[in-house]
Amino acid sequence: GAVVSQHPSRVICKSGTSVKIECRSLDFQATTMFWYRQFPKQSLMLMATSNEGSKATYEQGVEKDKFLINHASLTLSTLTVTSAHPEDSSFYICSARDWTGNQPQHFGDGTRLSIL
Amino acid sequence: GDSVTQMEGPVTLSEEAFLTINCTYTATGYPSLFWYVQYPGEGLQLLLKATKADDKGSNKGFEATYRKETTSFHLEKGSVQVSDSAVYFCALTRPMDTGRRALTFGSGTRLQVQP
């Protein structure tokens, strides 16, 4: 079946650095990808919707200059956490949907980001 | 706006016990409903889905019925196993023509099955 690959699975870095997370659809074209954030023992909160070839749509309260999203191709979207701080530590999960929009979203395995 | 309400966990059961995890939703129109499962340290996997009223989704012994009259999509399994221990998320998405296709998740329910 369809697979979404997310990389890296875990990142530990110092405060002030920028971190890039990749989300790839491996066997289908994903015109739309979604980025979620999950706090410990809580649900997933949608951060932004990423459409191939256009600007991402951010949810209210999500800083677009902090969380840069690029969706340059039909199989790759990236989330860059710029100048990361400890409060950015979280589990980030991407999902992708095929161009028809008729299939459920397929999720990556998530990236655990820890900022020291 | 859309919302999904799940019963709080953790739910602790003995192996072979019957499982019910309640889920109710609020949404305009006729959303599609999903159950996702998250094993420790992993992303989400689709467990089952239903796209219209009275549909029953089923997979791996789990099932849930889309009840429009009660706006519910309760997850059930007749006999749980230790390997079912995970966090279960109920979710919905709006119909395709609204243009908004992201999932709205419930808070998740942690299931712990003891041998």
mmCIF file with all atom_site columns, C-alpha atoms in Angstrom:
data_model
loop_
_atom_site.group_PDB
_atom_site.id
_atom_site.type_symbol
_atom_site.label_atom_id
_atom_site.label_alt_id
_atom_site.label_comp_id
_atom_site.label_asym_id
_atom_site.label_entity_id
_atom_site.label_seq_id
_atom_site.pdbx_PDB_ins_code
_atom_site.Cartn_x
_atom_site.Cartn_y
_atom_site.Cartn_z
_atom_site.occupancy
_atom_site.B_iso_or_equiv
_atom_site.pdbx_formal_charge
_atom_site.auth_seq_id
_atom_site.auth_comp_id
_atom_site.auth_asym_id
_atom_site.auth_atom_id
_atom_site.pdbx_PDB_model_num
ATOM 1   C CA . GLY A 1 1   ? 0.000   0.000   0.000  1.00 0.00 ? 1   GLY A CA 1
ATOM 2   C CA . ALA A 1 2   ? 0.894   3.659   0.003  1.00 0.00 ? 2   ALA A CA 1
ATOM 3   C CA . VAL A 1 3   ? 3.795   4.636   2.187  1.00 0.00 ? 3   VAL A CA 1
ATOM 4   C CA . VAL A 1 4   ? 4.909   7.943   3.579  1.00 0.00 ? 4   VAL A CA 1
ATOM 5   C CA . SER A 1 5   ? 8.488   8.235   4.744  1.00 0.00 ? 5   SER A CA 1
ATOM 6   C CA . GLN A 1 6   ? 9.482   10.833  7.298  1.00 0.00 ? 6   GLN A CA 1
ATOM 7   C CA . HIS A 1 7   ? 13.090  11.659  8.104  1.00 0.00 ? 7   HIS A CA 1
ATOM 8   C CA . PRO A 1 8   ? 14.777  11.966  10.509 1.00 0.00 ? 8   PRO A CA 1
ATOM 9   C CA . SER A 1 9   ? 12.963  9.977   13.153 1.00 0.00 ? 9   SER A CA 1
ATOM 10  C CA . ARG A 1 10  ? 14.732  11.717  15.992 1.00 0.00 ? 10  ARG A CA 1
ATOM 11  C CA . VAL A 1 11  ? 16.716  14.925  16.323 1.00 0.00 ? 11  VAL A CA 1
ATOM 12  C CA . ILE A 1 12  ? 18.508  16.361  19.301 1.00 0.00 ? 12  ILE A CA 1
ATOM 13  C CA . CYS A 1 13  ? 20.109  19.747  18.837 1.00 0.00 ? 13  CYS A CA 1
ATOM 14  C CA . LYS A 1 14  ? 21.101  22.913  20.576 1.00 0.00 ? 14  LYS A CA 1
ATOM 15  C CA . SER A 1 15  ? 18.880  25.911  21.013 1.00 0.00 ? 15  SER A CA 1
ATOM 16  C CA . GLY A 1 16  ? 19.155  28.371  18.142 1.00 0.00 ? 16  GLY A CA 1
ATOM 17  C CA . THR A 1 17  ? 19.788  25.859  15.390 1.00 0.00 ? 17  THR A CA 1
ATOM 18  C CA . SER A 1 18  ? 17.438  25.155  12.513 1.00 0.00 ? 18  SER A CA 1
ATOM 19  C CA . VAL A 1 19  ? 16.115  21.688  11.858 1.00 0.00 ? 19  VAL A CA 1
ATOM 20  C CA . LYS A 1 20  ? 14.701  20.342  8.615  1.00 0.00 ? 20  LYS A CA 1
ATOM 21  C CA . ILE A 1 21  ? 12.233  17.446  8.539  1.00 0.00 ? 21  ILE A CA 1
ATOM 22  C CA . GLU A 1 22  ? 11.421  15.682  5.291  1.00 0.00 ? 22  GLU A CA 1
ATOM 23  C CA . CYS A 1 23  ? 8.196   13.968  4.349  1.00 0.00 ? 23  CYS A CA 1
ATOM 24  C CA . ARG A 1 24  ? 8.124   11.831  1.217  1.00 0.00 ? 24  ARG A CA 1
ATOM 25  C CA . SER A 1 25  ? 5.343   9.928   -0.456 1.00 0.00 ? 25  SER A CA 1
ATOM 26  C CA . LEU A 1 26  ? 7.000   6.812   -1.833 1.00 0.00 ? 26  LEU A CA 1
ATOM 27  C CA . ASP A 1 27  ? 4.536   5.357   -4.290 1.00 0.00 ? 27  ASP A CA 1
ATOM 28  C CA . PHE A 1 28  ? 1.929   7.996   -5.008 1.00 0.00 ? 28  PHE A CA 1
ATOM 29  C CA . GLN A 1 29  ? 1.744   11.658  -5.896 1.00 0.00 ? 29  GLN A CA 1
ATOM 30  C CA . ALA A 1 30  ? 0.787   13.771  -2.950 1.00 0.00 ? 30  ALA A CA 1
ATOM 31  C CA . THR A 1 31  ? -0.600  17.097  -4.060 1.00 0.00 ? 31  THR A CA 1
ATOM 32  C CA . THR A 1 32  ? -1.392  17.875  -0.448 1.00 0.00 ? 32  THR A CA 1
ATOM 33  C CA . MET A 1 33  ? 0.607   17.144  2.667  1.00 0.00 ? 33  MET A CA 1
ATOM 34  C CA . PHE A 1 34  ? -0.263  18.012  6.226  1.00 0.00 ? 34  PHE A CA 1
ATOM 35  C CA . TRP A 1 35  ? 2.001   18.775  9.150  1.00 0.00 ? 35  TRP A CA 1
ATOM 36  C CA . TYR A 1 36  ? 0.831   17.974  12.658 1.00 0.00 ? 36  TYR A CA 1
ATOM 37  C CA . ARG A 1 37  ? 2.354   18.519  16.043 1.00 0.00 ? 37  ARG A CA 1
ATOM 38  C CA . GLN A 1 38  ? 1.753   16.243  18.975 1.00 0.00 ? 38  GLN A CA 1
ATOM 39  C CA . PHE A 1 39  ? 2.517   17.155  22.562 1.00 0.00 ? 39  PHE A CA 1
ATOM 40  C CA . PRO A 1 40  ? 3.119   14.385  25.089 1.00 0.00 ? 40  PRO A CA 1
ATOM 41  C CA . LYS A 1 41  ? -0.022  12.395  25.795 1.00 0.00 ? 41  LYS A CA 1
ATOM 42  C CA . GLN A 1 42  ? -2.102  14.761  23.699 1.00 0.00 ? 42  GLN A CA 1
ATOM 43  C CA . SER A 1 43  ? -3.758  14.680  20.338 1.00 0.00 ? 43  SER A CA 1
ATOM 44  C CA . LEU A 1 44  ? -2.416  15.804  17.014 1.00 0.00 ? 44  LEU A CA 1
ATOM 45  C CA . MET A 1 45  ? -2.842  19.448  16.190 1.00 0.00 ? 45  MET A CA 1
ATOM 46  C CA . LEU A 1 46  ? -2.776  20.523  12.578 1.00 0.00 ? 46  LEU A CA 1
ATOM 47  C CA . MET A 1 47  ? -0.043  23.069  11.957 1.00 0.00 ? 47  MET A CA 1
ATOM 48  C CA . ALA A 1 48  ? -0.300  23.661  8.244  1.00 0.00 ? 48  ALA A CA 1
ATOM 49  C CA . THR A 1 49  ? -1.505  22.333  4.941  1.00 0.00 ? 49  THR A CA 1
ATOM 50  C CA . SER A 1 50  ? 1.110   22.109  2.239  1.00 0.00 ? 50  SER A CA 1
ATOM 51  C CA . ASN A 1 51  ? 0.103   22.195  -1.423 1.00 0.00 ? 51  ASN A CA 1
ATOM 52  C CA . GLU A 1 52  ? 2.578   21.354  -4.130 1.00 0.00 ? 52  GLU A CA 1
ATOM 53  C CA . GLY A 1 53  ? 3.777   24.438  -5.939 1.00 0.00 ? 53  GLY A CA 1
ATOM 54  C CA . SER A 1 54  ? 2.069   26.975  -3.720 1.00 0.00 ? 54  SER A CA 1
ATOM 55  C CA . LYS A 1 55  ? 2.404   28.540  -0.304 1.00 0.00 ? 55  LYS A CA 1
ATOM 56  C CA . ALA A 1 56  ? 1.395   26.548  2.723  1.00 0.00 ? 56  ALA A CA 1
ATOM 57  C CA . THR A 1 57  ? -1.744  27.421  4.643  1.00 0.00 ? 57  THR A CA 1
ATOM 58  C CA . TYR A 1 58  ? -1.022  27.792  8.328  1.00 0.00 ? 58  TYR A CA 1
ATOM 59  C CA . GLU A 1 59  ? -3.438  27.238  11.166 1.00 0.00 ? 59  GLU A CA 1
ATOM 60  C CA . GLN A 1 60  ? -4.199  30.058  13.540 1.00 0.00 ? 60  GLN A CA 1
ATOM 61  C CA . GLY A 1 61  ? -1.473  30.527  16.100 1.00 0.00 ? 61  GLY A CA 1
ATOM 62  C CA . VAL A 1 62  ? 1.246   28.798  14.079 1.00 0.00 ? 62  VAL A CA 1
ATOM 63  C CA . GLU A 1 63  ? 4.115   31.116  13.165 1.00 0.00 ? 63  GLU A CA 1
ATOM 64  C CA . LYS A 1 64  ? 4.872   30.756  9.479  1.00 0.00 ? 64  LYS A CA 1
ATOM 65  C CA . ASP A 1 65  ? 8.281   32.358  9.862  1.00 0.00 ? 65  ASP A CA 1
ATOM 66  C CA . LYS A 1 66  ? 9.118   29.869  12.564 1.00 0.00 ? 66  LYS A CA 1
ATOM 67  C CA . PHE A 1 67  ? 7.887   26.795  10.783 1.00 0.00 ? 67  PHE A CA 1
ATOM 68  C CA . LEU A 1 68  ? 8.884   27.041  7.138  1.00 0.00 ? 68  LEU A CA 1
ATOM 69  C CA . ILE A 1 69  ? 7.157   24.622  4.807  1.00 0.00 ? 69  ILE A CA 1
ATOM 70  C CA . ASN A 1 70  ? 8.240   23.867  1.284  1.00 0.00 ? 70  ASN A CA 1
ATOM 71  C CA . HIS A 1 71  ? 6.404   21.503  -1.053 1.00 0.00 ? 71  HIS A CA 1
ATOM 72  C CA . ALA A 1 72  ? 8.514   21.673  -4.182 1.00 0.00 ? 72  ALA A CA 1
ATOM 73  C CA . SER A 1 73  ? 7.475   18.386  -5.752 1.00 0.00 ? 73  SER A CA 1
ATOM 74  C CA . LEU A 1 74  ? 4.605   15.930  -5.732 1.00 0.00 ? 74  LEU A CA 1
ATOM 75  C CA . THR A 1 75  ? 6.522   13.571  -3.486 1.00 0.00 ? 75  THR A CA 1
ATOM 76  C CA . LEU A 1 76  ? 8.365   15.805  -1.036 1.00 0.00 ? 76  LEU A CA 1
ATOM 77  C CA . SER A 1 77  ? 7.429   18.367  1.579  1.00 0.00 ? 77  SER A CA 1
ATOM 78  C CA . THR A 1 78  ? 9.827   19.779  4.151  1.00 0.00 ? 78  THR A CA 1
ATOM 79  C CA . LEU A 1 79  ? 9.249   21.466  7.467  1.00 0.00 ? 79  LEU A CA 1
ATOM 80  C CA . THR A 1 80  ? 12.071  23.619  8.802  1.00 0.00 ? 80  THR A CA 1
ATOM 81  C CA . VAL A 1 81  ? 11.958  24.693  12.405 1.00 0.00 ? 81  VAL A CA 1
ATOM 82  C CA . THR A 1 82  ? 14.024  27.862  12.407 1.00 0.00 ? 82  THR A CA 1
ATOM 83  C CA . SER A 1 83  ? 16.039  29.036  15.392 1.00 0.00 ? 83  SER A CA 1
ATOM 84  C CA . ALA A 1 84  ? 14.589  26.243  17.485 1.00 0.00 ? 84  ALA A CA 1
ATOM 85  C CA . HIS A 1 85  ? 14.063  26.680  21.215 1.00 0.00 ? 85  HIS A CA 1
ATOM 86  C CA . PRO A 1 86  ? 13.198  24.167  23.935 1.00 0.00 ? 86  PRO A CA 1
ATOM 87  C CA . GLU A 1 87  ? 9.489   24.976  23.641 1.00 0.00 ? 87  GLU A CA 1
ATOM 88  C CA . ASP A 1 88  ? 9.631   23.702  20.058 1.00 0.00 ? 88  ASP A CA 1
ATOM 89  C CA . SER A 1 89  ? 10.453  20.243  21.352 1.00 0.00 ? 89  SER A CA 1
ATOM 90  C CA . SER A 1 90  ? 7.671   17.967  20.254 1.00 0.00 ? 90  SER A CA 1
ATOM 91  C CA . PHE A 1 91  ? 6.662   15.081  18.026 1.00 0.00 ? 91  PHE A CA 1
ATOM 92  C CA . TYR A 1 92  ? 6.038   16.240  14.471 1.00 0.00 ? 92  TYR A CA 1
ATOM 93  C CA . ILE A 1 93  ? 4.059   14.054  12.096 1.00 0.00 ? 93  ILE A CA 1
ATOM 94  C CA . CYS A 1 94  ? 3.371   14.533  8.422  1.00 0.00 ? 94  CYS A CA 1
ATOM 95  C CA . SER A 1 95  ? 0.674   12.986  6.337  1.00 0.00 ? 95  SER A CA 1
ATOM 96  C CA . ALA A 1 96  ? -0.042  12.897  2.656  1.00 0.00 ? 96  ALA A CA 1
ATOM 97  C CA . ARG A 1 97  ? -3.050  12.456  0.468  1.00 0.00 ? 97  ARG A CA 1
ATOM 98  C CA . ASP A 1 98  ? -3.143  11.459  -3.179 1.00 0.00 ? 98  ASP A CA 1
ATOM 99  C CA . TRP A 1 99  ? -4.297  13.867  -5.842 1.00 0.00 ? 99  TRP A CA 1
ATOM 100 C CA . THR A 1 100 ? -7.835  12.525  -5.928 1.00 0.00 ? 100 THR A CA 1
ATOM 101 C CA . GLY A 1 101 ? -8.372  13.263  -2.268 1.00 0.00 ? 101 GLY A CA 1
ATOM 102 C CA . ASN A 1 102 ? -10.468 10.149  -2.091 1.00 0.00 ? 102 ASN A CA 1
ATOM 103 C CA . GLN A 1 103 ? -8.144  8.013   -0.016 1.00 0.00 ? 103 GLN A CA 1
ATOM 104 C CA . PRO A 1 104 ? -7.448  8.466   3.675  1.00 0.00 ? 104 PRO A CA 1
ATOM 105 C CA . GLN A 1 105 ? -4.316  10.247  4.685  1.00 0.00 ? 105 GLN A CA 1
ATOM 106 C CA . HIS A 1 106 ? -1.178  8.176   5.072  1.00 0.00 ? 106 HIS A CA 1
ATOM 107 C CA . PHE A 1 107 ? 1.058   9.139   7.947  1.00 0.00 ? 107 PHE A CA 1
ATOM 108 C CA . GLY A 1 108 ? 4.786   9.181   8.383  1.00 0.00 ? 108 GLY A CA 1
ATOM 109 C CA . ASP A 1 109 ? 6.310   7.651   11.489 1.00 0.00 ? 109 ASP A CA 1
ATOM 110 C CA . GLY A 1 110 ? 6.959   11.049  13.023 1.00 0.00 ? 110 GLY A CA 1
ATOM 111 C CA . THR A 1 111 ? 10.008  13.009  14.106 1.00 0.00 ? 111 THR A CA 1
ATOM 112 C CA . ARG A 1 112 ? 10.810  13.502  17.741 1.00 0.00 ? 112 ARG A CA 1
ATOM 113 C CA . LEU A 1 113 ? 12.522  16.863  18.075 1.00 0.00 ? 113 LEU A CA 1
ATOM 114 C CA . SER A 1 114 ? 14.390  17.648  21.290 1.00 0.00 ? 114 SER A CA 1
ATOM 115 C CA . ILE A 1 115 ? 15.942  21.075  21.713 1.00 0.00 ? 115 ILE A CA 1
ATOM 116 C CA . LEU A 1 116 ? 18.475  21.393  24.497 1.00 0.00 ? 116 LEU A CA 1
ATOM 117 C CA . GLY B 2 1   ? -16.144 24.140  14.053 1.00 0.00 ? 1   GLY B CA 1
ATOM 118 C CA . ASP B 2 2   ? -15.591 20.444  13.784 1.00 0.00 ? 2   ASP B CA 1
ATOM 119 C CA . SER B 2 3   ? -14.683 18.514  16.897 1.00 0.00 ? 3   SER B CA 1
ATOM 120 C CA . VAL B 2 4   ? -14.199 14.963  18.091 1.00 0.00 ? 4   VAL B CA 1
ATOM 121 C CA . THR B 2 5   ? -14.644 13.821  21.671 1.00 0.00 ? 5   THR B CA 1
ATOM 122 C CA . GLN B 2 6   ? -13.188 10.589  22.950 1.00 0.00 ? 6   GLN B CA 1
ATOM 123 C CA . MET B 2 7   ? -13.396 8.910   26.299 1.00 0.00 ? 7   MET B CA 1
ATOM 124 C CA . GLU B 2 8   ? -10.438 9.612   28.512 1.00 0.00 ? 8   GLU B CA 1
ATOM 125 C CA . GLY B 2 9   ? -7.929  6.909   29.199 1.00 0.00 ? 9   GLY B CA 1
ATOM 126 C CA . PRO B 2 10  ? -6.074  5.005   30.035 1.00 0.00 ? 10  PRO B CA 1
ATOM 127 C CA . VAL B 2 11  ? -8.287  2.017   29.525 1.00 0.00 ? 11  VAL B CA 1
ATOM 128 C CA . THR B 2 12  ? -6.812  -1.031  31.212 1.00 0.00 ? 12  THR B CA 1
ATOM 129 C CA . LEU B 2 13  ? -8.140  -4.456  30.304 1.00 0.00 ? 13  LEU B CA 1
ATOM 130 C CA . SER B 2 14  ? -7.148  -8.038  30.728 1.00 0.00 ? 14  SER B CA 1
ATOM 131 C CA . GLU B 2 15  ? -6.355  -10.109 27.689 1.00 0.00 ? 15  GLU B CA 1
ATOM 132 C CA . GLU B 2 16  ? -9.476  -11.423 25.907 1.00 0.00 ? 16  GLU B CA 1
ATOM 133 C CA . ALA B 2 17  ? -11.718 -8.763  27.459 1.00 0.00 ? 17  ALA B CA 1
ATOM 134 C CA . PHE B 2 18  ? -14.261 -6.811  25.415 1.00 0.00 ? 18  PHE B CA 1
ATOM 135 C CA . LEU B 2 19  ? -13.218 -3.316  24.361 1.00 0.00 ? 19  LEU B CA 1
ATOM 136 C CA . THR B 2 20  ? -15.293 -0.223  23.743 1.00 0.00 ? 20  THR B CA 1
ATOM 137 C CA . ILE B 2 21  ? -13.802 3.209   23.174 1.00 0.00 ? 21  ILE B CA 1
ATOM 138 C CA . ASN B 2 22  ? -16.444 5.872   22.788 1.00 0.00 ? 22  ASN B CA 1
ATOM 139 C CA . CYS B 2 23  ? -16.211 8.583   20.170 1.00 0.00 ? 23  CYS B CA 1
ATOM 140 C CA . THR B 2 24  ? -18.706 11.319  19.344 1.00 0.00 ? 24  THR B CA 1
ATOM 141 C CA . TYR B 2 25  ? -18.338 14.130  16.870 1.00 0.00 ? 25  TYR B CA 1
ATOM 142 C CA . THR B 2 26  ? -19.643 17.532  15.920 1.00 0.00 ? 26  THR B CA 1
ATOM 143 C CA . ALA B 2 27  ? -19.514 18.525  12.287 1.00 0.00 ? 27  ALA B CA 1
ATOM 144 C CA . THR B 2 28  ? -21.636 20.056  9.589  1.00 0.00 ? 28  THR B CA 1
ATOM 145 C CA . GLY B 2 29  ? -22.716 17.883  6.716  1.00 0.00 ? 29  GLY B CA 1
ATOM 146 C CA . TYR B 2 30  ? -21.645 14.289  6.441  1.00 0.00 ? 30  TYR B CA 1
ATOM 147 C CA . PRO B 2 31  ? -18.030 13.835  7.467  1.00 0.00 ? 31  PRO B CA 1
ATOM 148 C CA . SER B 2 32  ? -15.968 10.729  6.932  1.00 0.00 ? 32  SER B CA 1
ATOM 149 C CA . LEU B 2 33  ? -14.957 9.036   10.183 1.00 0.00 ? 33  LEU B CA 1
ATOM 150 C CA . PHE B 2 34  ? -11.753 7.204   11.028 1.00 0.00 ? 34  PHE B CA 1
ATOM 151 C CA . TRP B 2 35  ? -9.984  5.348   13.764 1.00 0.00 ? 35  TRP B CA 1
ATOM 152 C CA . TYR B 2 36  ? -6.207  5.560   13.818 1.00 0.00 ? 36  TYR B CA 1
ATOM 153 C CA . VAL B 2 37  ? -3.835  3.625   16.063 1.00 0.00 ? 37  VAL B CA 1
ATOM 154 C CA . GLN B 2 38  ? -0.465  4.836   17.311 1.00 0.00 ? 38  GLN B CA 1
ATOM 155 C CA . TYR B 2 39  ? 2.014   2.382   18.751 1.00 0.00 ? 39  TYR B CA 1
ATOM 156 C CA . PRO B 2 40  ? 4.754   3.732   21.059 1.00 0.00 ? 40  PRO B CA 1
ATOM 157 C CA . GLY B 2 41  ? 7.232   5.925   19.230 1.00 0.00 ? 41  GLY B CA 1
ATOM 158 C CA . GLU B 2 42  ? 5.523   5.525   15.886 1.00 0.00 ? 42  GLU B CA 1
ATOM 159 C CA . GLY B 2 43  ? 3.268   7.504   13.606 1.00 0.00 ? 43  GLY B CA 1
ATOM 160 C CA . LEU B 2 44  ? -0.377  6.838   13.002 1.00 0.00 ? 44  LEU B CA 1
ATOM 161 C CA . GLN B 2 45  ? -1.813  3.896   11.146 1.00 0.00 ? 45  GLN B CA 1
ATOM 162 C CA . LEU B 2 46  ? -5.294  3.834   9.748  1.00 0.00 ? 46  LEU B CA 1
ATOM 163 C CA . LEU B 2 47  ? -7.294  1.161   11.558 1.00 0.00 ? 47  LEU B CA 1
ATOM 164 C CA . LEU B 2 48  ? -10.699 1.540   9.923  1.00 0.00 ? 48  LEU B CA 1
ATOM 165 C CA . LYS B 2 49  ? -13.021 4.075   8.377  1.00 0.00 ? 49  LYS B CA 1
ATOM 166 C CA . ALA B 2 50  ? -16.612 4.779   7.428  1.00 0.00 ? 50  ALA B CA 1
ATOM 167 C CA . THR B 2 51  ? -17.787 7.353   4.953  1.00 0.00 ? 51  THR B CA 1
ATOM 168 C CA . LYS B 2 52  ? -21.554 7.420   5.341  1.00 0.00 ? 52  LYS B CA 1
ATOM 169 C CA . ALA B 2 53  ? -24.273 6.782   7.881  1.00 0.00 ? 53  ALA B CA 1
ATOM 170 C CA . ASP B 2 54  ? -24.728 3.164   8.986  1.00 0.00 ? 54  ASP B CA 1
ATOM 171 C CA . ASP B 2 55  ? -21.445 2.116   7.397  1.00 0.00 ? 55  ASP B CA 1
ATOM 172 C CA . LYS B 2 56  ? -19.458 -0.317  9.511  1.00 0.00 ? 56  LYS B CA 1
ATOM 173 C CA . GLY B 2 57  ? -15.698 -0.180  9.293  1.00 0.00 ? 57  GLY B CA 1
ATOM 174 C CA . SER B 2 58  ? -13.768 -3.241  10.390 1.00 0.00 ? 58  SER B CA 1
ATOM 175 C CA . ASN B 2 59  ? -10.163 -4.406  10.514 1.00 0.00 ? 59  ASN B CA 1
ATOM 176 C CA . LYS B 2 60  ? -8.084  -6.793  12.650 1.00 0.00 ? 60  LYS B CA 1
ATOM 177 C CA . GLY B 2 61  ? -11.097 -7.664  14.790 1.00 0.00 ? 61  GLY B CA 1
ATOM 178 C CA . PHE B 2 62  ? -11.932 -4.025  15.474 1.00 0.00 ? 62  PHE B CA 1
ATOM 179 C CA . GLU B 2 63  ? -15.144 -2.477  14.228 1.00 0.00 ? 63  GLU B CA 1
ATOM 180 C CA . ALA B 2 64  ? -17.053 0.778   14.433 1.00 0.00 ? 64  ALA B CA 1
ATOM 181 C CA . THR B 2 65  ? -20.414 1.861   13.046 1.00 0.00 ? 65  THR B CA 1
ATOM 182 C CA . TYR B 2 66  ? -21.154 5.363   11.758 1.00 0.00 ? 66  TYR B CA 1
ATOM 183 C CA . ARG B 2 67  ? -24.247 6.453   13.704 1.00 0.00 ? 67  ARG B CA 1
ATOM 184 C CA . LYS B 2 68  ? -25.615 9.679   12.323 1.00 0.00 ? 68  LYS B CA 1
ATOM 185 C CA . GLU B 2 69  ? -28.507 9.874   14.802 1.00 0.00 ? 69  GLU B CA 1
ATOM 186 C CA . THR B 2 70  ? -26.182 9.804   17.789 1.00 0.00 ? 70  THR B CA 1
ATOM 187 C CA . THR B 2 71  ? -23.173 11.357  16.002 1.00 0.00 ? 71  THR B CA 1
ATOM 188 C CA . SER B 2 72  ? -21.034 8.513   17.270 1.00 0.00 ? 72  SER B CA 1
ATOM 189 C CA . PHE B 2 73  ? -18.374 6.146   15.969 1.00 0.00 ? 73  PHE B CA 1
ATOM 190 C CA . HIS B 2 74  ? -17.531 3.891   18.905 1.00 0.00 ? 74  HIS B CA 1
ATOM 191 C CA . LEU B 2 75  ? -14.656 1.449   18.505 1.00 0.00 ? 75  LEU B CA 1
ATOM 192 C CA . GLU B 2 76  ? -15.198 -2.143  19.644 1.00 0.00 ? 76  GLU B CA 1
ATOM 193 C CA . LYS B 2 77  ? -13.281 -5.389  19.747 1.00 0.00 ? 77  LYS B CA 1
ATOM 194 C CA . GLY B 2 78  ? -14.555 -8.640  21.145 1.00 0.00 ? 78  GLY B CA 1
ATOM 195 C CA . SER B 2 79  ? -11.316 -9.982  22.554 1.00 0.00 ? 79  SER B CA 1
ATOM 196 C CA . VAL B 2 80  ? -8.266  -7.774  23.018 1.00 0.00 ? 80  VAL B CA 1
ATOM 197 C CA . GLN B 2 81  ? -4.670  -8.929  22.981 1.00 0.00 ? 81  GLN B CA 1
ATOM 198 C CA . VAL B 2 82  ? -1.565  -7.528  24.616 1.00 0.00 ? 82  VAL B CA 1
ATOM 199 C CA . SER B 2 83  ? -0.404  -6.451  21.167 1.00 0.00 ? 83  SER B CA 1
ATOM 200 C CA . ASP B 2 84  ? -3.413  -4.123  20.931 1.00 0.00 ? 84  ASP B CA 1
ATOM 201 C CA . SER B 2 85  ? -1.889  -1.862  23.584 1.00 0.00 ? 85  SER B CA 1
ATOM 202 C CA . ALA B 2 86  ? -1.568  1.524   21.892 1.00 0.00 ? 86  ALA B CA 1
ATOM 203 C CA . VAL B 2 87  ? -3.204  4.918   21.648 1.00 0.00 ? 87  VAL B CA 1
ATOM 204 C CA . TYR B 2 88  ? -6.353  5.075   19.558 1.00 0.00 ? 88  TYR B CA 1
ATOM 205 C CA . PHE B 2 89  ? -7.495  8.262   17.850 1.00 0.00 ? 89  PHE B CA 1
ATOM 206 C CA . CYS B 2 90  ? -10.922 8.946   16.469 1.00 0.00 ? 90  CYS B CA 1
ATOM 207 C CA . ALA B 2 91  ? -10.891 11.461  13.634 1.00 0.00 ? 91  ALA B CA 1
ATOM 208 C CA . LEU B 2 92  ? -13.049 13.035  10.985 1.00 0.00 ? 92  LEU B CA 1
ATOM 209 C CA . THR B 2 93  ? -12.603 14.834  7.749  1.00 0.00 ? 93  THR B CA 1
ATOM 210 C CA . ARG B 2 94  ? -15.066 16.942  5.885  1.00 0.00 ? 94  ARG B CA 1
ATOM 211 C CA . PRO B 2 95  ? -16.522 15.953  2.589  1.00 0.00 ? 95  PRO B CA 1
ATOM 212 C CA . MET B 2 96  ? -14.329 16.635  -0.407 1.00 0.00 ? 96  MET B CA 1
ATOM 213 C CA . ASP B 2 97  ? -16.234 19.611  -1.673 1.00 0.00 ? 97  ASP B CA 1
ATOM 214 C CA . THR B 2 98  ? -15.533 21.800  1.314  1.00 0.00 ? 98  THR B CA 1
ATOM 215 C CA . GLY B 2 99  ? -11.924 22.157  0.284  1.00 0.00 ? 99  GLY B CA 1
ATOM 216 C CA . ARG B 2 100 ? -10.636 21.398  3.724  1.00 0.00 ? 100 ARG B CA 1
ATOM 217 C CA . ARG B 2 101 ? -9.171  17.951  3.869  1.00 0.00 ? 101 ARG B CA 1
ATOM 218 C CA . ALA B 2 102 ? -7.153  17.870  7.062  1.00 0.00 ? 102 ALA B CA 1
ATOM 219 C CA . LEU B 2 103 ? -8.185  15.506  9.796  1.00 0.00 ? 103 LEU B CA 1
ATOM 220 C CA . THR B 2 104 ? -9.679  16.665  13.067 1.00 0.00 ? 104 THR B CA 1
ATOM 221 C CA . PHE B 2 105 ? -8.576  14.364  15.852 1.00 0.00 ? 105 PHE B CA 1
ATOM 222 C CA . GLY B 2 106 ? -9.966  13.423  19.194 1.00 0.00 ? 106 GLY B CA 1
ATOM 223 C CA . SER B 2 107 ? -7.659  13.554  22.193 1.00 0.00 ? 107 SER B CA 1
ATOM 224 C CA . GLY B 2 108 ? -6.718  9.894   21.934 1.00 0.00 ? 108 GLY B CA 1
ATOM 225 C CA . THR B 2 109 ? -7.384  7.004   24.285 1.00 0.00 ? 109 THR B CA 1
ATOM 226 C CA . ARG B 2 110 ? -4.544  4.903   25.617 1.00 0.00 ? 110 ARG B CA 1
ATOM 227 C CA . LEU B 2 111 ? -5.336  1.197   25.836 1.00 0.00 ? 111 LEU B CA 1
ATOM 228 C CA . GLN B 2 112 ? -3.289  -1.040  28.085 1.00 0.00 ? 112 GLN B CA 1
ATOM 229 C CA . VAL B 2 113 ? -3.916  -4.763  27.841 1.00 0.00 ? 113 VAL B CA 1
ATOM 230 C CA . GLN B 2 114 ? -2.489  -6.919  30.589 1.00 0.00 ? 114 GLN B CA 1
ATOM 231 C CA . PRO B 2 115 ? -1.669  -10.613 30.130 1.00 0.00 ? 115 PRO B CA 1
#
